[in-house]
Amino acid sequence: MSRALLAFIGLSTGIVVGNAAGAFIALLGVVSRLAQISDTDGKIPLYHWILILSMTMFSFIFFSDFSFKFNKYLSIISGLFFGTFVGLFASALAEVLNVIPVLSRKMEITEYVPFLIVAILLGKVSASLLNWLVLVGYK
């Protein structure tokens, strides 16, 4: 009974996290912006299905013992594709960061924006250092 409950909870939380990640990418407008730039607006539903299927596939791969045995040439090609995706995703996030100046003007805290950006930077750096220097040994 407890294994079935744990499996149900794990599946439920995975679905919620996956949907949140998909919604985050959709809200950023990555797919629609790339379709607009490449003049393939009619293929947006196909792009969404590819995004859903690839996120689902890599979630299963991540939690299984499956591994890709690529040779060095195929690794270079797949690395280029993954690098392109990460670069485009980072660019979309950079566009979204315009939210900070708009919010600071609306909340009338424009003089504190540098402190806000430094706080975000220090939080990201300290969390990354904590993950790589402390928590990696516990896995």
PDB file of C-alpha atoms in Angstrom:
ATOM      1  CA  MET A   1       0.000   0.000   0.000  1.00  0.00           C
ATOM      2  CA  SER A   2       2.750   2.447   0.928  1.00  0.00           C
ATOM      3  CA  ARG A   3       4.630   1.826  -2.354  1.00  0.00           C
ATOM      4  CA  ALA A   4       1.488   2.498  -4.359  1.00  0.00           C
ATOM      5  CA  LEU A   5       0.900   5.695  -2.402  1.00  0.00           C
ATOM      6  CA  LEU A   6       4.505   6.812  -2.943  1.00  0.00           C
ATOM      7  CA  ALA A   7       4.257   6.025  -6.650  1.00  0.00           C
ATOM      8  CA  PHE A   8       1.031   8.020  -6.891  1.00  0.00           C
ATOM      9  CA  ILE A   9       2.555  10.985  -5.049  1.00  0.00           C
ATOM     10  CA  GLY A  10       5.686  10.867  -7.210  1.00  0.00           C
ATOM     11  CA  LEU A  11       3.680  10.705 -10.410  1.00  0.00           C
ATOM     12  CA  SER A  12       1.387  13.517  -9.288  1.00  0.00           C
ATOM     13  CA  THR A  13       4.223  15.829  -8.321  1.00  0.00           C
ATOM     14  CA  GLY A  14       6.050  15.024 -11.545  1.00  0.00           C
ATOM     15  CA  ILE A  15       2.995  15.967 -13.565  1.00  0.00           C
ATOM     16  CA  VAL A  16       2.634  19.230 -11.647  1.00  0.00           C
ATOM     17  CA  VAL A  17       6.312  20.149 -12.068  1.00  0.00           C
ATOM     18  CA  GLY A  18       6.261  19.198 -15.748  1.00  0.00           C
ATOM     19  CA  ASN A  19       3.172  21.281 -16.376  1.00  0.00           C
ATOM     20  CA  ALA A  20       4.706  24.202 -14.514  1.00  0.00           C
ATOM     21  CA  ALA A  21       7.862  23.993 -16.638  1.00  0.00           C
ATOM     22  CA  GLY A  22       5.816  23.791 -19.823  1.00  0.00           C
ATOM     23  CA  ALA A  23       3.645  26.706 -18.744  1.00  0.00           C
ATOM     24  CA  PHE A  24       6.764  28.704 -17.881  1.00  0.00           C
ATOM     25  CA  ILE A  25       8.199  28.147 -21.359  1.00  0.00           C
ATOM     26  CA  ALA A  26       4.840  28.974 -22.942  1.00  0.00           C
ATOM     27  CA  LEU A  27       4.478  32.158 -20.878  1.00  0.00           C
ATOM     28  CA  LEU A  28       7.948  33.264 -21.911  1.00  0.00           C
ATOM     29  CA  GLY A  29       6.761  33.037 -25.481  1.00  0.00           C
ATOM     30  CA  VAL A  30       9.779  31.048 -26.617  1.00  0.00           C
ATOM     31  CA  VAL A  31       7.848  28.877 -29.047  1.00  0.00           C
ATOM     32  CA  SER A  32       5.754  31.650 -30.557  1.00  0.00           C
ATOM     33  CA  ARG A  33       8.735  34.004 -30.798  1.00  0.00           C
ATOM     34  CA  LEU A  34      10.890  31.392 -32.551  1.00  0.00           C
ATOM     35  CA  ALA A  35       8.005  30.561 -34.898  1.00  0.00           C
ATOM     36  CA  GLN A  36       7.583  34.237 -35.671  1.00  0.00           C
ATOM     37  CA  ILE A  37      11.288  34.706 -36.385  1.00  0.00           C
ATOM     38  CA  SER A  38      11.493  31.589 -38.567  1.00  0.00           C
ATOM     39  CA  ASP A  39       8.201  32.452 -40.348  1.00  0.00           C
ATOM     40  CA  THR A  40       6.584  29.139 -39.366  1.00  0.00           C
ATOM     41  CA  ASP A  41       3.582  30.458 -37.426  1.00  0.00           C
ATOM     42  CA  GLY A  42       1.370  27.660 -38.756  1.00  0.00           C
ATOM     43  CA  LYS A  43       3.501  25.006 -37.045  1.00  0.00           C
ATOM     44  CA  ILE A  44       3.097  26.273 -33.459  1.00  0.00           C
ATOM     45  CA  PRO A  45       0.818  23.343 -32.409  1.00  0.00           C
ATOM     46  CA  LEU A  46       3.467  20.928 -33.722  1.00  0.00           C
ATOM     47  CA  TYR A  47       6.154  22.774 -31.743  1.00  0.00           C
ATOM     48  CA  HIS A  48       4.051  22.541 -28.588  1.00  0.00           C
ATOM     49  CA  TRP A  49       3.572  18.780 -29.037  1.00  0.00           C
ATOM     50  CA  ILE A  50       7.303  18.313 -29.618  1.00  0.00           C
ATOM     51  CA  LEU A  51       8.008  20.295 -26.449  1.00  0.00           C
ATOM     52  CA  ILE A  52       5.540  18.208 -24.426  1.00  0.00           C
ATOM     53  CA  LEU A  53       6.842  14.890 -25.757  1.00  0.00           C
ATOM     54  CA  SER A  54      10.492  15.817 -25.298  1.00  0.00           C
ATOM     55  CA  MET A  55       9.949  17.003 -21.708  1.00  0.00           C
ATOM     56  CA  THR A  56       8.087  13.786 -20.915  1.00  0.00           C
ATOM     57  CA  MET A  57      10.724  11.617 -22.593  1.00  0.00           C
ATOM     58  CA  PHE A  58      13.628  13.275 -20.796  1.00  0.00           C
ATOM     59  CA  SER A  59      11.801  13.064 -17.459  1.00  0.00           C
ATOM     60  CA  PHE A  60      11.544   9.286 -17.879  1.00  0.00           C
ATOM     61  CA  ILE A  61      15.170   9.073 -19.000  1.00  0.00           C
ATOM     62  CA  PHE A  62      16.333  11.174 -16.038  1.00  0.00           C
ATOM     63  CA  PHE A  63      14.669   8.896 -13.503  1.00  0.00           C
ATOM     64  CA  SER A  64      15.728   5.640 -15.136  1.00  0.00           C
ATOM     65  CA  ASP A  65      19.102   3.947 -15.537  1.00  0.00           C
ATOM     66  CA  PHE A  66      19.026   4.560 -19.280  1.00  0.00           C
ATOM     67  CA  SER A  67      21.996   6.356 -20.783  1.00  0.00           C
ATOM     68  CA  PHE A  68      22.930   7.399 -24.276  1.00  0.00           C
ATOM     69  CA  LYS A  69      26.124   5.830 -25.614  1.00  0.00           C
ATOM     70  CA  PHE A  70      27.058   8.421 -28.217  1.00  0.00           C
ATOM     71  CA  ASN A  71      30.282   8.484 -30.112  1.00  0.00           C
ATOM     72  CA  LYS A  72      32.170  11.770 -30.123  1.00  0.00           C
ATOM     73  CA  TYR A  73      30.653  13.043 -33.375  1.00  0.00           C
ATOM     74  CA  LEU A  74      27.079  12.424 -32.312  1.00  0.00           C
ATOM     75  CA  SER A  75      27.893  13.996 -28.950  1.00  0.00           C
ATOM     76  CA  ILE A  76      29.049  17.150 -30.731  1.00  0.00           C
ATOM     77  CA  ILE A  77      25.834  17.330 -32.765  1.00  0.00           C
ATOM     78  CA  SER A  78      23.570  16.726 -29.756  1.00  0.00           C
ATOM     79  CA  GLY A  79      25.625  19.229 -27.746  1.00  0.00           C
ATOM     80  CA  LEU A  80      25.027  21.843 -30.437  1.00  0.00           C
ATOM     81  CA  PHE A  81      21.276  21.229 -30.285  1.00  0.00           C
ATOM     82  CA  PHE A  82      21.201  21.370 -26.473  1.00  0.00           C
ATOM     83  CA  GLY A  83      23.410  24.465 -26.477  1.00  0.00           C
ATOM     84  CA  THR A  84      21.138  26.173 -28.977  1.00  0.00           C
ATOM     85  CA  PHE A  85      18.106  25.431 -26.814  1.00  0.00           C
ATOM     86  CA  VAL A  86      19.798  26.696 -23.657  1.00  0.00           C
ATOM     87  CA  GLY A  87      20.977  29.828 -25.448  1.00  0.00           C
ATOM     88  CA  LEU A  88      17.512  30.589 -26.799  1.00  0.00           C
ATOM     89  CA  PHE A  89      15.981  29.919 -23.407  1.00  0.00           C
ATOM     90  CA  ALA A  90      18.492  32.251 -21.737  1.00  0.00           C
ATOM     91  CA  SER A  91      17.707  34.932 -24.323  1.00  0.00           C
ATOM     92  CA  ALA A  92      13.994  34.599 -23.588  1.00  0.00           C
ATOM     93  CA  LEU A  93      14.715  34.954 -19.886  1.00  0.00           C
ATOM     94  CA  ALA A  94      16.785  38.065 -20.592  1.00  0.00           C
ATOM     95  CA  GLU A  95      13.800  39.592 -22.384  1.00  0.00           C
ATOM     96  CA  VAL A  96      11.598  38.765 -19.413  1.00  0.00           C
ATOM     97  CA  LEU A  97      14.012  40.492 -17.050  1.00  0.00           C
ATOM     98  CA  ASN A  98      12.549  43.783 -18.262  1.00  0.00           C
ATOM     99  CA  VAL A  99       9.969  43.077 -15.580  1.00  0.00           C
ATOM    100  CA  ILE A 100      12.331  44.344 -12.866  1.00  0.00           C
ATOM    101  CA  PRO A 101      12.574  47.950 -14.143  1.00  0.00           C
ATOM    102  CA  VAL A 102       8.837  48.128 -14.847  1.00  0.00           C
ATOM    103  CA  LEU A 103       7.953  46.808 -11.393  1.00  0.00           C
ATOM    104  CA  SER A 104      10.436  49.105  -9.698  1.00  0.00           C
ATOM    105  CA  ARG A 105       8.874  52.136 -11.390  1.00  0.00           C
ATOM    106  CA  LYS A 106       5.345  51.065 -10.492  1.00  0.00           C
ATOM    107  CA  MET A 107       6.321  50.341  -6.882  1.00  0.00           C
ATOM    108  CA  GLU A 108       8.437  53.509  -6.762  1.00  0.00           C
ATOM    109  CA  ILE A 109      11.613  51.749  -5.633  1.00  0.00           C
ATOM    110  CA  THR A 110      13.840  52.688  -8.559  1.00  0.00           C
ATOM    111  CA  GLU A 111      16.753  53.658  -6.313  1.00  0.00           C
ATOM    112  CA  TYR A 112      16.902  50.087  -4.954  1.00  0.00           C
ATOM    113  CA  VAL A 113      17.122  48.282  -8.325  1.00  0.00           C
ATOM    114  CA  PRO A 114      20.927  47.776  -8.142  1.00  0.00           C
ATOM    115  CA  PHE A 115      20.529  46.176  -4.721  1.00  0.00           C
ATOM    116  CA  LEU A 116      17.747  43.941  -6.047  1.00  0.00           C
ATOM    117  CA  ILE A 117      19.898  42.765  -8.957  1.00  0.00           C
ATOM    118  CA  VAL A 118      22.890  42.115  -6.667  1.00  0.00           C
ATOM    119  CA  ALA A 119      20.629  40.173  -4.282  1.00  0.00           C
ATOM    120  CA  ILE A 120      19.367  38.007  -7.144  1.00  0.00           C
ATOM    121  CA  LEU A 121      22.933  37.454  -8.341  1.00  0.00           C
ATOM    122  CA  LEU A 122      24.236  36.526  -4.889  1.00  0.00           C
ATOM    123  CA  GLY A 123      21.296  34.186  -4.331  1.00  0.00           C
ATOM    124  CA  LYS A 124      21.948  32.346  -7.602  1.00  0.00           C
ATOM    125  CA  VAL A 125      25.693  32.099  -6.963  1.00  0.00           C
ATOM    126  CA  SER A 126      25.343  30.944  -3.357  1.00  0.00           C
ATOM    127  CA  ALA A 127      22.704  28.344  -4.279  1.00  0.00           C
ATOM    128  CA  SER A 128      24.910  27.021  -7.080  1.00  0.00           C
ATOM    129  CA  LEU A 129      27.940  26.830  -4.774  1.00  0.00           C
ATOM    130  CA  LEU A 130      25.876  25.111  -2.097  1.00  0.00           C
ATOM    131  CA  ASN A 131      24.635  22.568  -4.635  1.00  0.00           C
ATOM    132  CA  TRP A 132      28.011  21.798  -6.190  1.00  0.00           C
ATOM    133  CA  LEU A 133      30.238  21.973  -3.117  1.00  0.00           C
ATOM    134  CA  VAL A 134      28.013  20.585  -0.372  1.00  0.00           C
ATOM    135  CA  LEU A 135      24.997  18.704  -1.684  1.00  0.00           C
ATOM    136  CA  VAL A 136      26.690  16.759  -4.501  1.00  0.00           C
ATOM    137  CA  GLY A 137      28.400  14.529  -1.941  1.00  0.00           C
ATOM    138  CA  TYR A 138      25.021  13.428  -0.537  1.00  0.00           C
ATOM    139  CA  LYS A 139      23.691  11.939  -3.762  1.00  0.00           C
TER     140      LYS A 139
END
